[in-house]
Coordinates of C-alpha atoms in Angstrom, one line a residue:
F1 CA 10.4 26.4 25.3
G2 CA 13.9 25.1 26.0
L3 CA 13.4 21.5 27.1
T4 CA 16.1 18.9 26.7
N5 CA 15.3 15.6 25.1
F6 CA 12.4 14.0 27.0
Q7 CA 12.6 16.3 30.0
Q8 CA 9.1 16.2 31.3
F9 CA 7.0 18.7 33.1
N10 CA 3.5 18.9 34.6
L11 CA 1.0 21.7 34.3
E12 CA -0.5 20.9 37.7
P13 CA -2.2 24.2 38.3
C14 CA -4.1 24.1 35.0
F15 CA -6.9 21.6 35.6
A16 CA -7.8 18.4 37.2
R17 CA -6.1 16.3 34.6
R18 CA -2.4 16.3 34.1
V19 CA -0.4 17.2 31.0
V20 CA 3.1 15.9 30.2
L21 CA 4.6 17.1 27.0
V22 CA 8.2 17.1 25.9
S23 CA 10.2 19.0 23.3
A24 CA 10.9 16.8 20.3
A25 CA 14.0 18.8 19.3
G26 CA 16.7 16.3 18.6
F27 CA 14.5 13.3 19.8
W28 CA 15.4 11.2 16.8
R29 CA 18.9 11.5 15.4
P30 CA 21.7 9.1 14.6
R31 CA 23.5 8.7 17.9
V32 CA 27.1 9.8 17.8
R33 CA 28.2 7.9 20.8
N34 CA 28.4 4.1 20.9
E35 CA 25.2 2.8 22.4
N36 CA 25.4 -0.6 20.8
L37 CA 26.1 -2.4 24.1
D38 CA 23.0 -0.7 25.8
Y39 CA 20.8 -1.7 22.8
L40 CA 22.1 -5.3 23.1
L41 CA 21.6 -5.6 26.9
R42 CA 18.2 -4.0 26.9
S43 CA 16.8 -5.9 23.8
G44 CA 18.7 -9.2 24.3
S45 CA 19.1 -9.4 20.6
W46 CA 22.3 -9.2 18.5
R47 CA 20.3 -8.6 15.4
F48 CA 18.4 -5.7 16.9
M49 CA 21.8 -4.1 17.9
R50 CA 23.3 -4.7 14.4
D51 CA 20.2 -3.4 12.7
R52 CA 20.9 0.1 14.0
S53 CA 23.7 0.6 11.5
V54 CA 22.7 -1.4 8.5
P55 CA 21.5 0.5 5.3
P56 CA 17.7 0.6 5.0
G57 CA 16.2 -1.9 2.6
E58 CA 13.3 -4.2 2.0
R59 CA 14.0 -6.6 4.8
L60 CA 12.0 -6.2 8.0
G61 CA 13.5 -6.9 11.4
V62 CA 11.7 -8.4 14.3
L63 CA 12.2 -8.1 18.0
K64 CA 10.5 -10.2 20.6
W65 CA 9.1 -8.0 23.5
N66 CA 7.2 -9.8 26.2
R67 CA 6.9 -12.7 23.8
H68 CA 5.3 -10.5 21.2
P69 CA 7.0 -9.8 17.8
I70 CA 7.6 -6.2 16.9
Y71 CA 8.3 -5.6 13.2
Y72 CA 10.6 -2.7 12.3
R73 CA 12.6 -1.3 9.4
P74 CA 16.4 -1.8 10.0
G75 CA 18.6 1.3 9.8
T76 CA 15.7 3.7 10.5
S77 CA 14.1 5.6 13.3
D78 CA 12.0 2.6 14.1
L79 CA 14.7 1.2 16.4
E80 CA 15.1 4.4 18.4
I81 CA 11.4 4.5 19.0
I82 CA 11.3 0.9 20.2
Y83 CA 14.3 1.5 22.4
S84 CA 12.9 4.7 23.9
I85 CA 9.4 3.5 24.6
L86 CA 9.8 -0.2 25.4
L87 CA 13.3 -0.9 26.4
Q88 CA 14.1 1.8 28.9
P89 CA 13.7 1.3 32.7
D90 CA 10.2 2.2 33.8
R91 CA 11.3 5.5 35.4
K92 CA 12.8 6.6 32.0
R93 CA 10.0 5.5 29.7
V94 CA 8.8 8.5 27.7
Y95 CA 5.1 7.7 28.0
R96 CA 5.0 6.7 31.6
V97 CA 1.6 7.2 33.1
P98 CA 0.8 7.2 36.9
A99 CA -1.0 4.1 38.0
A100 CA -3.9 6.1 39.4
I101 CA -5.0 7.1 35.9
N102 CA -6.1 3.6 35.0
P103 CA -7.5 4.6 31.6
Q104 CA -10.4 2.9 29.9
V105 CA -10.2 4.8 26.6
I106 CA -6.9 5.8 25.0
L107 CA -6.1 7.7 21.8
D108 CA -2.7 7.2 20.2
I109 CA -2.5 10.1 17.8
G110 CA 0.5 9.7 15.4
A111 CA 0.8 6.0 16.2
N112 CA 3.6 5.4 13.7
I113 CA 4.3 1.6 13.7
G114 CA 2.4 1.0 16.9
V115 CA 5.1 1.0 19.6
A116 CA 3.3 3.3 22.0
S117 CA 0.0 1.4 21.3
L118 CA 1.8 -1.8 22.2
Y119 CA 3.1 -0.3 25.4
F120 CA -0.4 0.8 26.4
A121 CA -2.1 -2.4 25.4
R122 CA 0.3 -4.4 27.5
L123 CA -0.1 -2.0 30.5
Y124 CA -3.9 -1.5 30.2
P125 CA -5.4 -4.7 28.8
Q126 CA -8.9 -3.5 29.8
A127 CA -8.6 -0.3 27.8
H128 CA -10.0 0.4 24.3
I129 CA -7.1 1.9 22.4
H130 CA -7.7 3.9 19.2
A131 CA -4.6 4.4 17.1
F132 CA -4.5 7.1 14.3
E133 CA -1.8 7.0 11.6
P134 CA -2.0 8.6 8.2
V135 CA 1.1 7.3 6.5
S136 CA 0.4 4.0 4.6
D137 CA 3.9 2.4 5.1
N138 CA 3.7 3.1 8.9
F139 CA 0.1 2.0 9.1
T140 CA 0.9 -1.4 7.5
L141 CA 3.4 -2.1 10.2
L142 CA 1.1 -0.7 12.9
A143 CA -1.6 -3.2 11.8
R144 CA 0.9 -6.1 11.9
N145 CA 2.4 -5.2 15.2
V146 CA -0.9 -4.8 17.1
A147 CA -2.8 -7.6 15.4
P148 CA -2.9 -10.0 18.4
F149 CA -4.6 -7.4 20.6
P150 CA -8.4 -7.4 20.5
N151 CA -8.6 -4.0 22.3
M152 CA -6.9 -2.1 19.4
Y153 CA -8.9 0.0 16.9
L154 CA -6.9 1.3 14.0
H155 CA -7.7 4.4 11.9
H156 CA -5.8 5.2 8.7
M157 CA -6.0 9.0 8.9
A158 CA -4.5 12.1 10.3
L159 CA -6.3 14.3 12.8
G160 CA -6.3 18.0 12.5
G161 CA -8.2 21.3 12.5
S162 CA -10.4 20.4 9.5
S163 CA -11.8 17.4 7.6
G164 CA -10.8 16.6 4.1
R165 CA -7.6 15.7 2.1
A166 CA -4.3 17.2 3.2
R167 CA -0.7 17.1 1.9
M168 CA 2.1 15.8 4.2
L169 CA 5.8 16.4 3.7
A170 CA 8.4 13.7 4.4
S171 CA 11.2 14.3 6.8
N172 CA 14.4 15.8 5.4
S173 CA 16.2 12.7 6.9
P174 CA 15.3 9.7 4.8
L175 CA 15.9 7.5 7.9
N176 CA 13.2 9.2 10.0
M177 CA 10.2 7.2 9.0
G178 CA 7.9 8.9 11.6
G179 CA 8.8 12.5 10.5
F180 CA 6.0 13.2 8.1
S181 CA 4.6 16.6 8.8
F182 CA 2.3 19.4 7.5
Y183 CA 5.0 21.9 8.2
A184 CA 8.1 22.9 6.2
A185 CA 10.6 22.9 9.1
G186 CA 12.7 19.7 9.0
S187 CA 10.8 18.5 5.9
D188 CA 11.7 17.6 2.3
P189 CA 9.3 19.4 0.0
S190 CA 10.1 17.1 -2.9
R191 CA 8.6 14.1 -1.0
T192 CA 4.9 14.5 -0.3
L193 CA 1.8 12.4 0.1
E194 CA -1.9 13.1 0.3
V195 CA -3.7 11.8 3.4
E196 CA -7.2 11.8 4.8
M197 CA -7.7 14.3 7.7
R198 CA -10.5 14.4 10.2
R199 CA -11.3 16.7 13.1
P200 CA -11.1 14.9 16.5
D201 CA -14.6 16.1 17.5
A202 CA -16.1 14.8 14.3
I203 CA -14.4 11.4 14.2
L204 CA -15.0 10.7 17.9
A205 CA -18.7 11.5 17.5
E206 CA -18.8 9.2 14.5
L207 CA -17.2 6.4 16.5
G208 CA -19.6 7.0 19.4
I209 CA -16.8 8.0 21.8
S210 CA -17.9 10.6 24.4
H211 CA -15.2 10.0 27.0
V212 CA -11.4 9.7 26.7
D213 CA -9.1 9.2 29.6
L214 CA -5.6 9.3 28.0
V215 CA -4.2 11.0 24.9
K216 CA -0.7 10.3 23.6
I217 CA 0.1 12.7 20.8
D218 CA 3.2 13.0 18.5
T219 CA 2.2 14.6 15.3
E220 CA 5.2 16.6 14.1
G221 CA 3.8 20.0 14.8
A222 CA 0.1 19.5 14.5
E223 CA -0.5 19.2 18.2
Y224 CA -2.1 22.7 18.5
D225 CA -4.6 22.1 15.7
I226 CA -5.5 18.7 17.0
L227 CA -5.9 19.4 20.7
T228 CA -7.9 22.6 20.1
S229 CA -10.3 20.7 17.9
F230 CA -11.6 18.3 20.6
S231 CA -15.0 19.0 22.0
E232 CA -15.0 20.8 25.3
S233 CA -16.7 17.9 27.1
V234 CA -14.0 15.4 25.9
L235 CA -11.1 17.7 26.6
G236 CA -12.4 18.8 29.9
N237 CA -12.6 15.2 31.2
L238 CA -9.3 14.0 30.0
K239 CA -7.2 12.6 32.8
W240 CA -3.7 12.7 31.2
I241 CA -2.1 14.0 28.0
T242 CA 1.4 12.9 27.1
G243 CA 3.4 13.5 23.9
E244 CA 5.9 15.8 22.1
L245 CA 5.9 19.4 21.0
H246 CA 7.6 20.4 17.8
G247 CA 7.9 24.1 17.9
E248 CA 4.6 24.9 16.1
R249 CA 2.4 27.2 18.2
D250 CA 3.7 25.6 21.4
P251 CA 3.1 28.6 23.7
E252 CA -0.5 29.0 22.3
L253 CA -1.2 25.3 23.0
L254 CA 0.1 25.5 26.6
A255 CA -2.0 28.6 27.2
F256 CA -5.0 26.9 25.8
L257 CA -4.5 23.8 28.0
S258 CA -4.0 26.1 31.0
R259 CA -7.4 27.7 30.7

């Protein structure tokens, strides 16, 4: 599954909906070339540019995007996520969705600090957006970042193949705040946390959601367990799936989605 960073593909022969998934290998990493000027020009903020290289600390940074404040943790992967999802030209945005999709119900699975949710909320103000994030520090920023949007519904939990409590491992990079995973690859086994996990079919039934148009998924390897745990009716009527793959049962997932 040799995709370069954010090289996208469609599984058009698979079914009526479309699937766009990318390899996450090397997505977040400290950039070796100087991109400070690009960060400055695209963000319009000297502070945002400087915050790429400061040591992480207690201070939160804030960037105005479309007159909306986005809070982030300086010196961490938060800035790369904001840059990649919100500050790129439209043709390069990683979660670009065709206009014809026009989703009414969106699931942001692995919402992190809410950057993708903000992108969708701005693009689809009529949609109901459900954001799922299990890590408390990320969830706190998620709630703060999307607070002005009445169409956002937040769920402090992971999705997976079973319901109950589960152990997550932090990334082996202390700067990668979105790298919590259920899998050992790329993780630090000395840094763990316990989170609530729910099956997608169970939580959607509990929420009274019988139809979903768009799923964005970035769950550090849990994509197979999550997408194969949707009900057949919900999965069969999805219009678009976008997200990242992390090397955990990727061929099986693609085969499942191609049925």
